[in-house]
Coordinates of C-alpha atoms and ligand atoms in Angstrom, one line a residue:
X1 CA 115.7 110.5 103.1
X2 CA 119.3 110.6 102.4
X3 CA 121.4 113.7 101.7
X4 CA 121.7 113.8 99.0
X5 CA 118.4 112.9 97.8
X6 CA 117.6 116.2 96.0
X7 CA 113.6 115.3 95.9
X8 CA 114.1 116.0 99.5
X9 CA 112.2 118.8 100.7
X10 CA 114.4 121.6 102.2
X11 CA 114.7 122.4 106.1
X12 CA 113.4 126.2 104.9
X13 CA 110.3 124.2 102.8
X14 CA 109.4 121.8 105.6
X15 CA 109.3 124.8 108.0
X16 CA 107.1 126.8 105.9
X17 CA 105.1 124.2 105.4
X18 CA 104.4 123.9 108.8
X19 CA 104.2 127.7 109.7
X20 CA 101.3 127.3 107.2
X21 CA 99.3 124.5 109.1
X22 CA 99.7 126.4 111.7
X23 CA 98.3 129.6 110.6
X24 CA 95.3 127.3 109.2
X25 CA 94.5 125.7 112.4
X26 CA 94.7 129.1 114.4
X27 CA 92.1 130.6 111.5
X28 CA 90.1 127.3 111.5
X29 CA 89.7 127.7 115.6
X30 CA 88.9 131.7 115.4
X31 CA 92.3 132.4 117.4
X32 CA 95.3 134.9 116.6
X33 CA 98.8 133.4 115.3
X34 CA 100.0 135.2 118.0
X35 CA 98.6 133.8 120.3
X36 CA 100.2 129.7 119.2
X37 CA 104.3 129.7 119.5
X38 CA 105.9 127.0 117.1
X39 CA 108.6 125.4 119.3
X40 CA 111.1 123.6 116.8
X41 CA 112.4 119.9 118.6
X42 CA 115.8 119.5 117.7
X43 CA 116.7 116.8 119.9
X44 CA 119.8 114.6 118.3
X45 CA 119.7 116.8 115.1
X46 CA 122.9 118.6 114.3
X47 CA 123.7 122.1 115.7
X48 CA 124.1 122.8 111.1
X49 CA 120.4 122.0 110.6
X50 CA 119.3 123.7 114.0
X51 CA 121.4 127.0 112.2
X52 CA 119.6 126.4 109.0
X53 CA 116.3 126.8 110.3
X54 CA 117.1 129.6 112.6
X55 CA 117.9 131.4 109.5
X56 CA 115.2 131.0 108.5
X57 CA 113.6 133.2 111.4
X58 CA 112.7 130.2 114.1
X59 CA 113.5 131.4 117.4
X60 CA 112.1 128.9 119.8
X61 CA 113.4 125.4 119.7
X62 CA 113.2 122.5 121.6
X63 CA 115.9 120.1 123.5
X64 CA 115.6 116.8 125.2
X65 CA 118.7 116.5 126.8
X66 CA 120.6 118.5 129.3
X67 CA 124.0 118.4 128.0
X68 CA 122.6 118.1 124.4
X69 CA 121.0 121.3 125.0
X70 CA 124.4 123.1 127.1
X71 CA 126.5 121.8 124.0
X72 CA 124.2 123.5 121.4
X73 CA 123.2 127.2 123.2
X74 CA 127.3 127.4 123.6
X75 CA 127.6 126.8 119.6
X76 CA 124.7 128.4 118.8
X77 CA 123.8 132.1 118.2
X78 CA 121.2 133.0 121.1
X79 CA 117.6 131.4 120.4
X80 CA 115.1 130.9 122.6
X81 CA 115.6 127.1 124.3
X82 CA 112.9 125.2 125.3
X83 CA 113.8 121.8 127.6
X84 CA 111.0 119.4 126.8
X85 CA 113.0 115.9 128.1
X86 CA 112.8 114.2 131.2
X87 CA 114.9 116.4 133.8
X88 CA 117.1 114.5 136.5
X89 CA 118.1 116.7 139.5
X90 CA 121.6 116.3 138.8
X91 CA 121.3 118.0 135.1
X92 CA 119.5 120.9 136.9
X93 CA 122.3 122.9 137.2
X94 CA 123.2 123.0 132.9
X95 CA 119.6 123.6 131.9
X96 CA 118.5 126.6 134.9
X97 CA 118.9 129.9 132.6
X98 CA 120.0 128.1 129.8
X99 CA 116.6 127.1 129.0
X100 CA 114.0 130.0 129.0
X101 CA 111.4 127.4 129.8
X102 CA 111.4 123.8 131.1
X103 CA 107.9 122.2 130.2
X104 CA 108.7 118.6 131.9
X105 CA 108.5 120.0 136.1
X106 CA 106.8 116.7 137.6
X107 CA 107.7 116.4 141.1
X108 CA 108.6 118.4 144.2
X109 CA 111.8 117.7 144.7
X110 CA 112.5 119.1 141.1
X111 CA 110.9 122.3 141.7
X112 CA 113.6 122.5 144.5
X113 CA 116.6 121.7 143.2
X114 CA 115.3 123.9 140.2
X115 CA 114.2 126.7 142.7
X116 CA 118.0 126.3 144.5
X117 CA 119.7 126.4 141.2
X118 CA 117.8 130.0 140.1
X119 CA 118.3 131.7 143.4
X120 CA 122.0 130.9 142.7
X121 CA 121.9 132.5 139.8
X122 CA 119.7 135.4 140.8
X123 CA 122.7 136.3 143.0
X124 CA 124.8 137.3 139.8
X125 CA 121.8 138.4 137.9
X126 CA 119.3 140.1 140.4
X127 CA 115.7 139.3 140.0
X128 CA 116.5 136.4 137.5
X129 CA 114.0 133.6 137.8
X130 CA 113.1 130.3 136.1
X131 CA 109.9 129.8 134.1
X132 CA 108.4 126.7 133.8
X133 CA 105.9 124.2 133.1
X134 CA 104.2 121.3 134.8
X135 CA 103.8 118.0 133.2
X136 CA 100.9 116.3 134.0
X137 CA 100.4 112.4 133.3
X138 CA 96.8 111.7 131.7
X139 CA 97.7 108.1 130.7
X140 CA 97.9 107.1 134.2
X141 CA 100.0 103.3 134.1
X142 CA 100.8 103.9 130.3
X143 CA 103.0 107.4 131.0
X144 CA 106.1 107.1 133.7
X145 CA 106.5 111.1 133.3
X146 CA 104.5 113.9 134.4
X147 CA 102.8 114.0 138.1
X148 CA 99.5 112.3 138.1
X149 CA 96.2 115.1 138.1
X150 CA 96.0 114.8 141.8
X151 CA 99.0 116.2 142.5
X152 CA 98.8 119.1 140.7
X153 CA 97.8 121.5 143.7
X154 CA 101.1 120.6 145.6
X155 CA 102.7 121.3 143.1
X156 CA 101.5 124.6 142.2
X157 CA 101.9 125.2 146.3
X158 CA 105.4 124.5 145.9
X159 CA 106.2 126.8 143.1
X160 CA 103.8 129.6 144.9
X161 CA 106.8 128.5 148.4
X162 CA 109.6 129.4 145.7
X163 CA 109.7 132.6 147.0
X164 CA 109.5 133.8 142.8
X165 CA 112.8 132.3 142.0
X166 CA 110.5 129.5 140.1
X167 CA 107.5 130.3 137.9
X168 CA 104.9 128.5 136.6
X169 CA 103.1 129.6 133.8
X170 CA 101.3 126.6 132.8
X171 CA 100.3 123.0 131.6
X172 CA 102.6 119.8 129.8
X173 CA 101.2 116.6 128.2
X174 CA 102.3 113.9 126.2
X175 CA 99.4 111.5 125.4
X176 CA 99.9 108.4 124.5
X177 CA 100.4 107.5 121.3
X178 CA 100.4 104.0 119.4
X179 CA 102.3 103.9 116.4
X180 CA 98.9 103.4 114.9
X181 CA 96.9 105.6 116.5
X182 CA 95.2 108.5 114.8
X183 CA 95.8 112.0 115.6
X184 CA 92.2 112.4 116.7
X185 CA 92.9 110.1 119.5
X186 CA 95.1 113.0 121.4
X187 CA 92.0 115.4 121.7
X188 CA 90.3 113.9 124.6
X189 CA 93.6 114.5 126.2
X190 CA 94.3 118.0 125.3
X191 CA 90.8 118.7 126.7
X192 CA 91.4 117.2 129.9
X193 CA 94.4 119.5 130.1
X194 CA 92.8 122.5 129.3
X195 CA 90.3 121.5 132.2
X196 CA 92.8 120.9 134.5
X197 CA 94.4 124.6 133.5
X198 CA 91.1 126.2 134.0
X199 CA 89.9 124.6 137.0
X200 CA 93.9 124.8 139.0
X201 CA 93.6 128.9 137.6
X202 CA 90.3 129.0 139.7
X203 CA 92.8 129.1 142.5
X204 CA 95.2 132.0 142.0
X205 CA 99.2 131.4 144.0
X206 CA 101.8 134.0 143.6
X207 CA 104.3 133.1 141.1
X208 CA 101.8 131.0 139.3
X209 CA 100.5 131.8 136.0
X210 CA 98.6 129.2 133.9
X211 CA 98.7 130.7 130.5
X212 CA 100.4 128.9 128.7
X213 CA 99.2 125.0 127.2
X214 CA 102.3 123.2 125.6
X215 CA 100.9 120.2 123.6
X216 CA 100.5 118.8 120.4
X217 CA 103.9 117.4 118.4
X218 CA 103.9 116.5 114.5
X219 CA 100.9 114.0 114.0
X220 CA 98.5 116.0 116.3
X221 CA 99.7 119.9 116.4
X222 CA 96.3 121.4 114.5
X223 CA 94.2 119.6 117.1
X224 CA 95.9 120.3 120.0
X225 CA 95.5 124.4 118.2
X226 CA 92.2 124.1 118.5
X227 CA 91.9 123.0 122.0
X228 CA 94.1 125.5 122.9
X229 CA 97.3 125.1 122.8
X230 CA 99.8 128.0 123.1
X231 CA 103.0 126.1 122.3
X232 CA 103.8 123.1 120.2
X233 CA 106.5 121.2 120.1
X234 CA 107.2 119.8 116.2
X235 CA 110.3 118.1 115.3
X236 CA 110.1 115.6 112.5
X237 CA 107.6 117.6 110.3
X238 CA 110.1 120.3 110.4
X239 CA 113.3 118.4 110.9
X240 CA 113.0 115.3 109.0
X241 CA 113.3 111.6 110.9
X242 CA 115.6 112.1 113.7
X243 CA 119.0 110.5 113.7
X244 CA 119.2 107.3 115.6
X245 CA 120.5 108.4 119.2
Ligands
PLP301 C1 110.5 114.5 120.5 C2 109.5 115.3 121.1 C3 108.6 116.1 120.4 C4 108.6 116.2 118.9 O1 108.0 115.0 118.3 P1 107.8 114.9 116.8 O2 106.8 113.8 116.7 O3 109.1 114.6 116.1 O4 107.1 116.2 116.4 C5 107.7 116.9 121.1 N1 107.6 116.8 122.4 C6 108.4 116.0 123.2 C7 108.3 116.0 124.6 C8 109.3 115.2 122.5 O5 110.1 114.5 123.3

């Protein structure tokens, strides 16, 4: 779509559009709107059309990388940041309380240097802490990120060792998904995180919470609703196709 293509639809239709499906799943699965947060992914899309559609009352959206996401909260009137990308240790440090949730947490080390990073902070805001998610890998050889299921109890172990500088309040996936591969295909995934929430919650840790269920993306969003999902992450049904990087 170019420009100035005026048979484009707008940023505020596209979003509405997609508020809508969202609103149908949640009624389809018997669950409250509330209860399902639309994350926006901006990644590589200009700080103008992230504006746009906070005007248009979007709150959460969704970044990929660090300094990407540094660059645009600066710009930016406050919104709620997600980081969904993969995190490196050494970007730690610009997405810690810029981000009010990082979904990708996959190994130890990252809980610590993320843990570190928080407590820092928390010396010039007391009690501050860092919520986050864990991604898990359910495509095993096919996925390099997320920790594989096994892991998952270290994992929680070491956020429940952060001493509360570090939260967890939940479950990540990506599935896999070939370019020709129907949305239906993702459900067997988004099931087999939900199990892996329920059966991890069956073991309660201090600064652990396993509320929240962040999958589903454009193509598969109202399936990954009705498995229960609490955040999705949409970017090209709201945003358009994203600029080449
Ligand atoms: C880019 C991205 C999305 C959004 O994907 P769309 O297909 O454009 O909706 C969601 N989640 C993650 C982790 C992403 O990297």
């Amino acid at each position: 779509m170019s420009p100035d293509d005026t048979s484009a639809p707008s940023l505020a239709a596209r979003l509405a559009r997609v508020r809508a499906q969202v609103a149908a799943a949640c009624a389809a699965a018997g669950r409250d709107p509330a209860g399902v947060t639309l994350i926006a992914v901006s990644k590589l899309q200009p700080p103008a059309a992230v504006a746009e559609v906070a005007q248009c009352g979007q709150v959460d959206f969704g970044e990929n990388y660090a300094q990407e996401l540094r660059d645009k909260s600066r710009l930016l009137p406050p919104l709620r940041w997600h980081f969904i990308g993969g995190l490196q240790r050494n970007k730690v440090r610009l997405v810690v309380g810029t981000a009010a949730l990082i979904h990708t947490v996959d190994d130890l080390d990252l809980v610590d240097a993320i843990a570190a990073r928080a407590r820092r902070q928390a010396e010039d805001a007391p009690g501050f802490a860092q919520d986050c998610l864990i991604e898990v890998n359910l495509a095993g050889e096919a996925q390099k990120s997320g920790c594989e299921p096994a892991r998952l109890p270290a994992l929680l172990d070491a956020f429940a060792a952060g001493g509360g500088a570090v939260r967890c309040l939940g479950l990540m996936c990506i599935p896999p998904a070939p370019a020709d591969a129907p949305p239906e295909a993702s459900r067997g995934h988004f099931q087999t995180l939900r199990a892996l929430r329920d059966q991890a919650a069956a073991s309660p840790r201090p600064h652990v919470s396993l509320h929240h269920l962040s999958m589903g993306m454009s193509h598969d969003f109202a399936i990954a609703i009705a498995e229960g999902a609490t955040l999705v992450r949409v970017g090209t049904a709201i945003f358009g196709a994203r600029p080449q990087q």
